[in-house]
Amino acid sequence: MIPFVDLKREYQEIGDEILRAIQRVIESGWFILGNELNQFEKEFADYLGVKYAIGVNSGSDALYLAVKALGIHSGDEVITVSHTFISTVDAIVRNGARVVFVDIDPETYTIDVDQLEKSITPKTKAIIPVHLYGHPADMEPIMELAEEYGLYVIEDASQAHGAEYKGKKVGTFGHLACFSFYPTKNLGAYGDAGAIVTNDAELADKLRMMRNYGSPKKYYHDFVGVNSRLDEIQAAVLRIKLKYLDQWNEKRRKIAKLYSELLDNSDVITPSEKEWAKHVYHLYVIRHKNRDKLQQYLSEKGIKTQIHYPVPVHLQKAYLELGYRVRLPITERISSEVLSLPMYPWLSNGEVESIANTVLEFIGR
Ligand SMILES: *Cc1c(COP(=O)(O)O)cnc(C)c1O
Protein backbone atom coordinates (compact mmCIF):
# COMPACT_ATOMS: atom_id res chain seq x y z
CA MET A 1 0.00 0.00 0.00
CA ILE A 2 1.30 3.48 -0.82
CA PRO A 3 -0.49 6.14 1.26
CA PHE A 4 -1.20 9.59 -0.19
CA VAL A 5 0.89 11.24 2.53
CA ASP A 6 2.85 9.54 5.30
CA LEU A 7 3.97 11.82 8.10
CA LYS A 8 5.18 8.87 10.16
CA ARG A 9 8.16 8.71 7.81
CA GLU A 10 8.98 12.32 8.62
CA TYR A 11 8.81 11.54 12.32
CA GLN A 12 11.23 8.64 11.86
CA GLU A 13 13.74 11.12 10.46
CA ILE A 14 13.41 13.98 12.95
CA GLY A 15 11.46 12.50 15.87
CA ASP A 16 14.23 12.89 18.46
CA GLU A 17 14.70 16.55 17.70
CA ILE A 18 10.95 17.18 17.76
CA LEU A 19 10.49 15.46 21.11
CA ARG A 20 13.31 17.47 22.66
CA ALA A 21 11.78 20.72 21.41
CA ILE A 22 8.33 19.86 22.72
CA GLN A 23 9.82 18.86 26.05
CA ARG A 24 11.70 22.17 26.23
CA VAL A 25 8.40 24.05 25.86
CA ILE A 26 6.57 21.94 28.42
CA GLU A 27 9.39 22.31 30.93
CA SER A 28 9.42 26.08 30.43
CA GLY A 29 5.80 26.24 31.60
CA TRP A 30 5.03 28.94 28.97
CA PHE A 31 2.61 27.97 26.20
CA ILE A 32 1.20 31.05 24.46
CA LEU A 33 2.99 34.08 22.94
CA GLY A 34 6.52 33.38 24.13
CA ASN A 35 10.08 32.94 22.99
CA GLU A 36 9.44 30.04 20.57
CA LEU A 37 6.91 32.06 18.58
CA ASN A 38 9.10 35.18 18.59
CA GLN A 39 12.03 33.16 17.29
CA PHE A 40 9.96 31.32 14.70
CA GLU A 41 8.47 34.58 13.41
CA LYS A 42 11.98 36.01 12.99
CA GLU A 43 13.36 32.87 11.37
CA PHE A 44 10.44 32.49 8.97
CA ALA A 45 10.55 36.18 7.97
CA ASP A 46 14.32 35.88 7.38
CA TYR A 47 13.86 32.71 5.36
CA LEU A 48 11.44 34.47 3.02
CA GLY A 49 13.17 37.83 2.98
CA VAL A 50 10.39 39.93 4.53
CA LYS A 51 10.41 42.13 7.60
CA TYR A 52 7.56 40.68 9.67
CA ALA A 53 5.78 37.39 10.25
CA ILE A 54 2.76 37.09 12.53
CA GLY A 55 1.89 33.59 13.69
CA VAL A 56 -1.80 32.72 13.89
CA ASN A 57 -3.94 29.68 14.48
CA SER A 58 -4.36 28.46 10.90
CA GLY A 59 -4.01 29.40 7.25
CA SER A 60 -7.73 30.12 7.21
CA ASP A 61 -7.37 32.61 10.07
CA ALA A 62 -4.36 34.16 8.34
CA LEU A 63 -6.51 34.85 5.26
CA TYR A 64 -9.49 36.08 7.26
CA LEU A 65 -7.35 38.44 9.35
CA ALA A 66 -5.42 39.66 6.30
CA VAL A 67 -8.63 40.70 4.53
CA LYS A 68 -9.91 42.30 7.74
CA ALA A 69 -6.65 44.16 8.44
CA LEU A 70 -6.96 45.89 5.07
CA GLY A 71 -10.36 47.24 6.11
CA ILE A 72 -12.28 45.27 3.50
CA HIS A 73 -15.98 44.88 4.32
CA SER A 74 -19.47 44.76 2.82
CA GLY A 75 -19.83 46.73 -0.39
CA ASP A 76 -16.26 45.88 -1.41
CA GLU A 77 -15.17 43.38 -4.03
CA VAL A 78 -12.18 41.06 -3.91
CA ILE A 79 -10.89 39.17 -6.94
CA THR A 80 -9.70 35.58 -6.60
CA VAL A 81 -9.95 32.12 -8.14
CA SER A 82 -12.51 29.37 -7.69
CA HIS A 83 -9.95 26.61 -8.25
CA THR A 84 -8.51 26.71 -4.72
CA PHE A 85 -9.12 25.43 -1.22
CA ILE A 86 -12.33 26.88 0.18
CA SER A 87 -10.64 29.09 2.83
CA THR A 88 -9.18 31.48 0.27
CA VAL A 89 -12.69 32.50 -0.69
CA ASP A 90 -14.32 32.11 2.73
CA ALA A 91 -11.93 34.79 4.02
CA ILE A 92 -13.61 37.31 1.69
CA VAL A 93 -17.18 36.23 2.43
CA ARG A 94 -16.58 36.15 6.21
CA ASN A 95 -15.61 39.81 5.97
CA GLY A 96 -18.88 40.61 4.21
CA ALA A 97 -17.28 41.45 0.86
CA ARG A 98 -18.29 40.15 -2.56
CA VAL A 99 -16.10 37.64 -4.39
CA VAL A 100 -15.29 38.21 -8.06
CA PHE A 101 -14.11 34.92 -9.53
CA VAL A 102 -11.52 34.83 -12.29
CA ASP A 103 -10.73 31.69 -14.28
CA ILE A 104 -7.31 30.02 -14.17
CA ASP A 105 -4.48 29.51 -16.61
CA PRO A 106 -4.70 25.90 -17.87
CA GLU A 107 -0.95 25.34 -17.56
CA THR A 108 -0.11 26.73 -14.11
CA TYR A 109 -3.62 26.34 -12.60
CA THR A 110 -3.17 29.81 -11.07
CA ILE A 111 -5.12 33.03 -11.76
CA ASP A 112 -5.36 33.91 -15.48
CA VAL A 113 -3.74 37.34 -15.53
CA ASP A 114 -5.21 38.09 -18.97
CA GLN A 115 -8.69 38.06 -17.43
CA LEU A 116 -7.82 40.17 -14.40
CA GLU A 117 -8.21 43.69 -15.68
CA LYS A 118 -11.75 43.23 -16.99
CA SER A 119 -12.82 41.97 -13.55
CA ILE A 120 -11.78 45.19 -11.82
CA THR A 121 -14.62 47.58 -10.92
CA PRO A 122 -14.74 50.77 -8.82
CA LYS A 123 -15.63 48.52 -5.84
CA THR A 124 -12.56 46.29 -6.18
CA LYS A 125 -10.28 46.52 -3.14
CA ALA A 126 -7.94 43.56 -3.44
CA ILE A 127 -6.70 40.59 -5.44
CA ILE A 128 -5.87 37.24 -3.82
CA PRO A 129 -3.69 35.12 -6.11
CA VAL A 130 -3.13 31.53 -4.95
CA HIS A 131 0.20 29.79 -5.57
CA LEU A 132 -1.63 26.54 -6.11
CA TYR A 133 0.01 23.10 -5.76
CA GLY A 134 3.37 24.87 -5.15
CA HIS A 135 3.55 26.74 -8.47
CA PRO A 136 3.67 30.55 -8.19
CA ALA A 137 1.02 32.77 -9.74
CA ASP A 138 2.31 35.24 -12.34
CA MET A 139 3.01 38.02 -9.82
CA GLU A 140 4.50 40.76 -12.03
CA PRO A 141 1.37 41.58 -14.06
CA ILE A 142 -0.73 41.20 -10.90
CA MET A 143 1.37 43.75 -8.98
CA GLU A 144 1.37 46.11 -11.98
CA LEU A 145 -2.42 46.08 -12.23
CA ALA A 146 -2.74 46.47 -8.46
CA GLU A 147 -0.50 49.51 -8.59
CA GLU A 148 -2.38 51.02 -11.53
CA TYR A 149 -5.82 50.61 -9.89
CA GLY A 150 -4.73 51.16 -6.27
CA LEU A 151 -5.57 47.63 -5.10
CA TYR A 152 -4.13 45.50 -2.33
CA VAL A 153 -2.63 42.10 -3.06
CA ILE A 154 -2.82 39.23 -0.56
CA GLU A 155 -0.89 36.17 -1.66
CA ASP A 156 -2.28 32.82 -0.58
CA ALA A 157 1.01 30.95 -0.24
CA SER A 158 -0.43 28.09 1.83
CA GLN A 159 0.82 25.52 -0.69
CA ALA A 160 4.06 27.22 -1.69
CA HIS A 161 6.56 27.57 1.18
CA GLY A 162 9.89 28.18 -0.54
CA ALA A 163 8.53 28.46 -4.10
CA GLU A 164 10.08 31.22 -6.20
CA TYR A 165 8.90 33.69 -8.81
CA LYS A 166 11.73 35.14 -10.92
CA GLY A 167 14.25 34.11 -8.26
CA LYS A 168 12.37 35.65 -5.34
CA LYS A 169 10.33 33.70 -2.79
CA VAL A 170 6.56 33.85 -3.00
CA GLY A 171 5.04 35.66 -0.06
CA THR A 172 7.31 38.65 -0.64
CA PHE A 173 5.33 40.29 -3.46
CA GLY A 174 1.93 41.24 -2.02
CA HIS A 175 1.07 43.77 0.68
CA LEU A 176 0.33 40.73 2.80
CA ALA A 177 0.88 37.01 2.27
CA CYS A 178 -0.71 34.09 4.09
CA PHE A 179 0.73 30.70 4.92
CA SER A 180 -0.86 27.57 6.36
CA PHE A 181 1.20 25.18 8.45
CA TYR A 182 -1.41 22.43 8.36
CA PRO A 183 0.52 19.18 9.04
CA THR A 184 0.71 18.01 5.41
CA LYS A 185 1.87 21.35 3.94
CA ASN A 186 5.51 21.64 2.78
CA LEU A 187 6.15 23.32 6.12
CA GLY A 188 3.68 21.78 8.56
CA ALA A 189 3.13 21.89 12.31
CA TYR A 190 1.95 18.98 14.45
CA GLY A 191 -1.48 20.53 14.67
CA ASP A 192 -3.09 23.70 13.27
CA ALA A 193 -0.98 26.80 12.59
CA GLY A 194 -0.57 29.64 10.10
CA ALA A 195 1.12 32.98 9.53
CA ILE A 196 0.77 36.31 7.78
CA VAL A 197 3.89 38.01 6.46
CA THR A 198 4.45 41.60 5.35
CA ASN A 199 6.98 44.41 4.99
CA ASP A 200 4.46 46.94 6.34
CA ALA A 201 5.17 47.77 10.01
CA GLU A 202 1.73 49.26 10.63
CA LEU A 203 -0.14 46.27 9.22
CA ALA A 204 2.14 43.96 11.21
CA ASP A 205 1.32 45.79 14.47
CA LYS A 206 -2.37 45.73 13.71
CA LEU A 207 -2.33 42.01 12.93
CA ARG A 208 -0.40 41.26 16.12
CA MET A 209 -3.18 42.96 18.08
CA MET A 210 -5.98 41.43 16.00
CA ARG A 211 -4.82 37.87 16.75
CA ASN A 212 -4.77 38.70 20.47
CA TYR A 213 -8.24 40.21 21.25
CA GLY A 214 -7.31 43.59 19.78
CA SER A 215 -4.93 44.00 22.68
CA PRO A 216 -1.84 46.23 22.66
CA LYS A 217 -1.15 45.24 26.28
CA LYS A 218 -2.66 42.81 28.71
CA TYR A 219 -6.31 43.70 29.59
CA TYR A 220 -6.37 46.77 27.32
CA HIS A 221 -8.29 46.40 24.06
CA ASP A 222 -8.21 48.94 21.24
CA PHE A 223 -10.72 47.13 19.02
CA VAL A 224 -12.59 43.84 18.87
CA GLY A 225 -10.14 41.17 17.81
CA VAL A 226 -10.04 37.39 17.93
CA ASN A 227 -8.06 34.68 19.69
CA SER A 228 -5.85 33.26 16.96
CA ARG A 229 -2.30 32.56 18.07
CA LEU A 230 0.34 30.09 17.02
CA ASP A 231 1.13 28.28 20.28
CA GLU A 232 4.61 27.64 21.64
CA ILE A 233 4.63 23.89 21.01
CA GLN A 234 3.70 24.35 17.35
CA ALA A 235 6.23 27.18 16.98
CA ALA A 236 8.96 24.93 18.42
CA VAL A 237 8.06 22.16 15.95
CA LEU A 238 8.03 24.63 13.05
CA ARG A 239 11.46 26.02 14.00
CA ILE A 240 12.92 22.56 13.58
CA LYS A 241 11.09 21.77 10.37
CA LEU A 242 11.99 25.13 8.79
CA LYS A 243 15.64 24.00 8.80
CA TYR A 244 14.69 21.07 6.58
CA LEU A 245 12.33 22.91 4.24
CA ASP A 246 14.75 23.58 1.36
CA GLN A 247 16.17 20.09 1.46
CA TRP A 248 12.69 18.53 1.53
CA ASN A 249 11.49 20.79 -1.30
CA GLU A 250 14.46 19.57 -3.37
CA LYS A 251 13.37 15.99 -2.72
CA ARG A 252 9.86 16.86 -3.87
CA ARG A 253 11.31 18.37 -7.06
CA LYS A 254 13.34 15.20 -7.76
CA ILE A 255 10.28 13.01 -7.22
CA ALA A 256 8.25 15.26 -9.55
CA LYS A 257 10.97 15.05 -12.21
CA LEU A 258 10.99 11.27 -12.02
CA TYR A 259 7.17 11.07 -12.23
CA SER A 260 7.15 13.40 -15.24
CA GLU A 261 9.88 11.46 -17.06
CA LEU A 262 8.07 8.18 -16.50
CA LEU A 263 4.69 9.58 -17.60
CA ASP A 264 6.07 11.45 -20.61
CA ASN A 265 4.62 10.48 -24.00
CA SER A 266 1.38 9.21 -22.52
CA ASP A 267 -2.02 10.87 -22.64
CA VAL A 268 -1.57 11.95 -19.04
CA ILE A 269 -0.99 15.69 -18.67
CA THR A 270 1.87 16.25 -16.22
CA PRO A 271 2.49 19.51 -14.28
CA SER A 272 4.38 22.30 -15.99
CA GLU A 273 6.89 24.68 -14.49
CA LYS A 274 7.12 28.09 -16.15
CA GLU A 275 10.59 29.40 -16.94
CA TRP A 276 10.05 32.10 -14.30
CA ALA A 277 8.96 29.64 -11.64
CA LYS A 278 10.44 27.38 -9.03
CA HIS A 279 7.73 24.84 -8.26
CA VAL A 280 7.84 23.19 -4.83
CA TYR A 281 5.29 20.45 -5.58
CA HIS A 282 3.13 20.61 -2.52
CA LEU A 283 1.04 18.37 -4.76
CA TYR A 284 1.93 16.46 -7.91
CA VAL A 285 -1.21 16.84 -9.99
CA ILE A 286 -1.82 15.05 -13.28
CA ARG A 287 -4.83 15.31 -15.57
CA HIS A 288 -6.64 12.58 -17.42
CA LYS A 289 -10.00 12.28 -19.21
CA ASN A 290 -10.89 9.12 -17.28
CA ARG A 291 -9.83 10.52 -13.94
CA ASP A 292 -12.42 8.74 -11.81
CA LYS A 293 -11.70 5.32 -13.32
CA LEU A 294 -7.95 5.94 -13.04
CA GLN A 295 -8.32 6.81 -9.37
CA GLN A 296 -10.39 3.68 -8.80
CA TYR A 297 -7.82 1.51 -10.59
CA LEU A 298 -4.93 2.96 -8.55
CA SER A 299 -6.89 2.47 -5.35
CA GLU A 300 -7.49 -1.21 -6.19
CA LYS A 301 -3.72 -1.56 -6.63
CA GLY A 302 -3.13 -0.03 -3.18
CA ILE A 303 -2.14 3.46 -4.37
CA LYS A 304 -4.00 6.23 -2.56
CA THR A 305 -4.65 9.47 -4.46
CA GLN A 306 -6.73 12.59 -3.86
CA ILE A 307 -8.53 15.23 -5.91
CA HIS A 308 -7.68 18.92 -5.44
CA TYR A 309 -10.43 19.93 -5.89
CA PRO A 310 -13.46 17.95 -7.06
CA VAL A 311 -15.93 20.88 -6.84
CA PRO A 312 -14.81 24.46 -7.60
CA VAL A 313 -15.72 26.95 -4.88
CA HIS A 314 -18.34 28.80 -6.98
CA LEU A 315 -20.24 25.50 -7.44
CA GLN A 316 -20.12 24.50 -3.77
CA LYS A 317 -23.52 24.42 -2.11
CA ALA A 318 -22.51 27.20 0.28
CA TYR A 319 -21.69 29.50 -2.64
CA LEU A 320 -24.70 28.67 -4.85
CA GLU A 321 -26.84 29.86 -1.98
CA LEU A 322 -24.89 33.12 -1.91
CA GLY A 323 -25.75 33.66 -5.57
CA TYR A 324 -22.41 33.04 -7.26
CA ARG A 325 -23.56 31.79 -10.64
CA VAL A 326 -20.67 32.43 -12.99
CA ARG A 327 -19.17 30.35 -15.78
CA LEU A 328 -15.50 29.48 -15.39
CA PRO A 329 -14.84 27.03 -18.23
CA ILE A 330 -11.22 26.10 -17.46
CA THR A 331 -11.84 25.74 -13.73
CA GLU A 332 -14.93 23.63 -14.34
CA ARG A 333 -13.23 21.35 -16.89
CA ILE A 334 -10.09 20.86 -14.84
CA SER A 335 -11.92 19.86 -11.68
CA SER A 336 -13.13 16.73 -13.46
CA GLU A 337 -9.63 15.82 -14.73
CA VAL A 338 -7.14 16.51 -11.93
CA LEU A 339 -5.68 13.75 -9.81
CA SER A 340 -3.02 14.20 -7.12
CA LEU A 341 -0.54 11.32 -6.92
CA PRO A 342 1.29 10.54 -3.66
CA MET A 343 3.91 13.24 -3.00
CA TYR A 344 6.13 13.62 0.05
CA PRO A 345 9.92 13.80 0.49
CA TRP A 346 10.15 10.21 1.78
CA LEU A 347 8.70 8.50 -1.29
CA SER A 348 11.32 6.13 -2.69
CA ASN A 349 12.23 5.97 -6.37
CA GLY A 350 10.86 2.44 -6.37
CA GLU A 351 7.50 3.67 -5.13
CA VAL A 352 7.39 6.47 -7.70
CA GLU A 353 8.19 3.95 -10.45
CA SER A 354 5.53 1.59 -9.25
CA ILE A 355 2.91 4.40 -9.11
CA ALA A 356 3.83 5.67 -12.59
CA ASN A 357 3.80 2.15 -14.02
CA THR A 358 0.38 1.50 -12.57
CA VAL A 359 -0.91 4.71 -14.19
CA LEU A 360 0.57 3.60 -17.53
CA GLU A 361 -0.92 0.13 -17.08
CA PHE A 362 -4.37 1.69 -16.73
CA ILE A 363 -3.94 3.82 -19.84
CA GLY A 364 -2.72 0.83 -21.84
CA ARG A 365 -5.83 -1.17 -21.12
C1 LIG B 1 -4.39 24.68 3.41
C2 LIG B 1 -4.87 25.86 2.69
C3 LIG B 1 -5.55 26.90 3.34
C4 LIG B 1 -6.06 26.80 4.74
O1 LIG B 1 -5.16 26.53 5.70
P1 LIG B 1 -5.59 25.89 7.11
O2 LIG B 1 -4.34 26.00 7.90
O3 LIG B 1 -5.98 24.47 6.84
O4 LIG B 1 -6.69 26.69 7.66
C5 LIG B 1 -5.87 28.04 2.60
N1 LIG B 1 -5.57 28.12 1.30
C6 LIG B 1 -4.95 27.13 0.64
C7 LIG B 1 -4.64 27.31 -0.81
C8 LIG B 1 -4.60 25.97 1.31
O5 LIG B 1 -4.00 24.98 0.63
XYZ file of N, CA, C and O in Angstrom, residues 1-6 9 255-256 258-263 266 268 284-286 294-295 297-299 301-306 339-344 346-363:
220
model
N 0.851 -1.212 0.000
C 0.000 0.000 0.000
C 0.879 1.253 0.000
O 1.833 1.330 0.764
N 0.578 2.210 -0.846
C 1.299 3.484 -0.818
C 0.304 4.574 -0.405
O -0.604 4.902 -1.165
N 0.472 5.107 0.819
C -0.485 6.136 1.261
C -0.281 7.447 0.496
O 0.787 7.664 -0.083
N -1.301 8.303 0.507
C -1.204 9.587 -0.193
C -0.156 10.495 0.453
O 0.633 11.135 -0.226
N -0.166 10.554 1.776
C 0.891 11.238 2.531
C 1.227 10.355 3.719
O 0.345 9.678 4.244
N 2.476 10.352 4.152
C 2.853 9.536 5.295
C 3.785 10.314 6.220
O 4.993 10.292 6.070
N 6.797 8.819 8.354
C 8.155 8.711 7.812
C 8.977 9.954 8.175
O 10.173 9.876 8.412
N 11.373 13.991 -7.054
C 10.285 13.013 -7.221
C 9.391 13.441 -8.396
O 9.025 12.615 -9.237
N 9.096 14.748 -8.467
C 8.250 15.261 -9.554
C 8.913 15.020 -10.911
O 8.254 14.644 -11.886
N 11.054 12.702 -11.698
C 10.989 11.273 -12.023
C 9.592 10.889 -12.511
O 9.441 10.225 -13.549
N 8.554 11.311 -11.784
C 7.170 11.069 -12.227
C 6.998 11.546 -13.673
O 6.466 10.842 -14.511
N 7.419 12.802 -13.929
C 7.150 13.403 -15.242
C 7.902 12.680 -16.349
O 7.377 12.519 -17.454
N 9.130 12.222 -16.049
C 9.878 11.457 -17.055
C 9.162 10.148 -17.361
O 9.022 9.755 -18.521
N 8.705 9.487 -16.319
C 8.069 8.181 -16.505
C 6.721 8.295 -17.222
O 6.326 7.384 -17.947
N 6.034 9.426 -17.013
C 4.691 9.579 -17.596
C 4.712 10.331 -18.930
O 3.674 10.521 -19.556
N 2.642 9.935 -22.712
C 1.384 9.205 -22.519
C 0.277 10.251 -22.636
O 0.570 11.430 -22.822
N -1.450 11.277 -20.339
C -1.569 11.948 -19.042
C -0.926 13.329 -19.168
O 0.157 13.463 -19.740
N 1.575 16.817 -6.541
C 1.926 16.455 -7.914
C 0.619 16.066 -8.603
O 0.054 15.005 -8.340
N 0.140 16.990 -9.443
C -1.213 16.844 -9.992
C -1.160 16.541 -11.484
O -0.620 17.320 -12.268
N -1.719 15.388 -11.857
C -1.818 15.054 -13.279
C -3.254 15.270 -13.736
O -4.154 15.472 -12.914
N -9.382 6.054 -13.352
C -7.950 5.939 -13.038
C -7.745 5.900 -11.527
O -7.003 5.071 -11.000
N -8.444 6.776 -10.828
C -8.318 6.806 -9.369
C -8.764 5.478 -8.745
O -8.106 4.938 -7.860
N -8.800 2.543 -10.228
C -7.816 1.514 -10.587
C -6.600 1.572 -9.655
O -6.161 0.560 -9.119
N -6.089 2.792 -9.437
C -4.934 2.961 -8.551
C -5.274 2.496 -7.136
O -4.476 1.827 -6.476
N -6.459 2.832 -6.695
C -6.891 2.467 -5.354
C -6.932 0.945 -5.197
O -6.491 0.400 -4.186
N -5.111 -1.073 -6.678
C -3.721 -1.556 -6.634
C -2.992 -1.058 -5.381
O -1.770 -1.124 -5.291
N -3.726 -0.448 -4.453
C -3.129 -0.027 -3.184
C -2.460 1.335 -3.229
O -1.675 1.678 -2.349
N -2.765 2.139 -4.261
C -2.144 3.464 -4.367
C -3.206 4.525 -4.084
O -4.188 4.652 -4.813
N -2.994 5.262 -3.003
C -4.000 6.226 -2.560
C -3.748 7.612 -3.180
O -2.641 8.149 -3.073
N -4.762 8.153 -3.811
C -4.655 9.467 -4.461
C -5.756 10.371 -3.926
O -6.658 9.907 -3.233
N -5.668 11.660 -4.254
C -6.728 12.586 -3.858
C -7.050 13.526 -5.018
O -6.311 13.564 -6.011
N -5.899 14.834 -10.766
C -5.678 13.752 -9.805
C -4.309 13.964 -9.165
O -3.299 14.122 -9.860
N -4.278 14.000 -7.837
C -3.020 14.201 -7.117
C -2.433 12.848 -6.748
O -3.056 12.067 -6.020
N -1.238 12.570 -7.243
C -0.539 11.320 -6.921
C 0.195 11.490 -5.586
O 0.453 12.617 -5.170
N 0.547 10.391 -4.922
C 1.287 10.537 -3.660
C 2.521 11.427 -3.848
O 3.224 11.307 -4.852
N 2.749 12.329 -2.912
C 3.906 13.240 -2.999
C 4.333 13.645 -1.601
O 3.568 14.289 -0.884
N 5.504 13.189 -1.197
C 6.134 13.615 0.053
C 7.590 13.235 -0.039
O 7.962 12.312 -0.769
N 9.653 11.552 1.426
C 10.149 10.209 1.785
C 9.689 9.121 0.843
O 9.881 7.947 1.109
N 9.074 9.501 -0.279
C 8.696 8.504 -1.288
C 9.984 7.977 -1.923
O 10.842 8.768 -2.313
N 10.101 6.674 -2.070
C 11.317 6.127 -2.690
C 11.160 6.120 -4.213
O 10.035 6.163 -4.734
N 12.288 6.066 -4.912
C 12.232 5.968 -6.373
C 11.418 4.749 -6.801
O 10.650 4.810 -7.759
N 11.603 3.668 -6.064
C 10.859 2.439 -6.373
C 9.352 2.656 -6.281
O 8.597 2.179 -7.130
N 8.941 3.399 -5.270
C 7.503 3.670 -5.126
C 6.995 4.555 -6.262
O 5.920 4.320 -6.812
N 7.796 5.574 -6.613
C 7.388 6.471 -7.700
C 7.265 5.666 -9.004
O 6.281 5.816 -9.748
N 8.230 4.793 -9.238
C 8.190 3.954 -10.448
C 6.956 3.058 -10.442
O 6.272 2.927 -11.458
N 6.676 2.491 -9.307
C 5.531 1.591 -9.254
C 4.208 2.362 -9.450
O 3.296 1.876 -10.133
N 4.125 3.584 -8.905
C 2.910 4.395 -9.107
C 2.774 4.760 -10.589
O 1.715 4.582 -11.203
N 3.872 5.249 -11.185
C 3.827 5.669 -12.595
C 3.488 4.476 -13.496
O 2.668 4.596 -14.419
N 4.091 3.333 -13.200
C 3.805 2.147 -14.021
C 2.350 1.729 -13.915
O 1.755 1.281 -14.898
N 1.785 1.873 -12.738
C 0.382 1.505 -12.565
C -0.523 2.465 -13.346
O -1.520 2.051 -13.934
N -0.141 3.749 -13.385
C -0.905 4.712 -14.190
C -0.819 4.306 -15.661
O -1.843 4.257 -16.374
N 0.382 3.968 -16.128
C 0.572 3.599 -17.534
C -0.177 2.295 -17.873
O -0.735 2.165 -18.956
N -0.173 1.395 -16.923
C -0.920 0.135 -17.075
C -2.403 0.423 -17.336
O -3.007 -0.162 -18.228
N -2.956 1.352 -16.576
C -4.375 1.693 -16.728
C -4.646 2.270 -18.117
O -5.600 1.909 -18.783
N -3.744 3.159 -18.542
C -3.940 3.816 -19.840
C -3.840 2.804 -20.976
O -4.561 2.890 -21.970
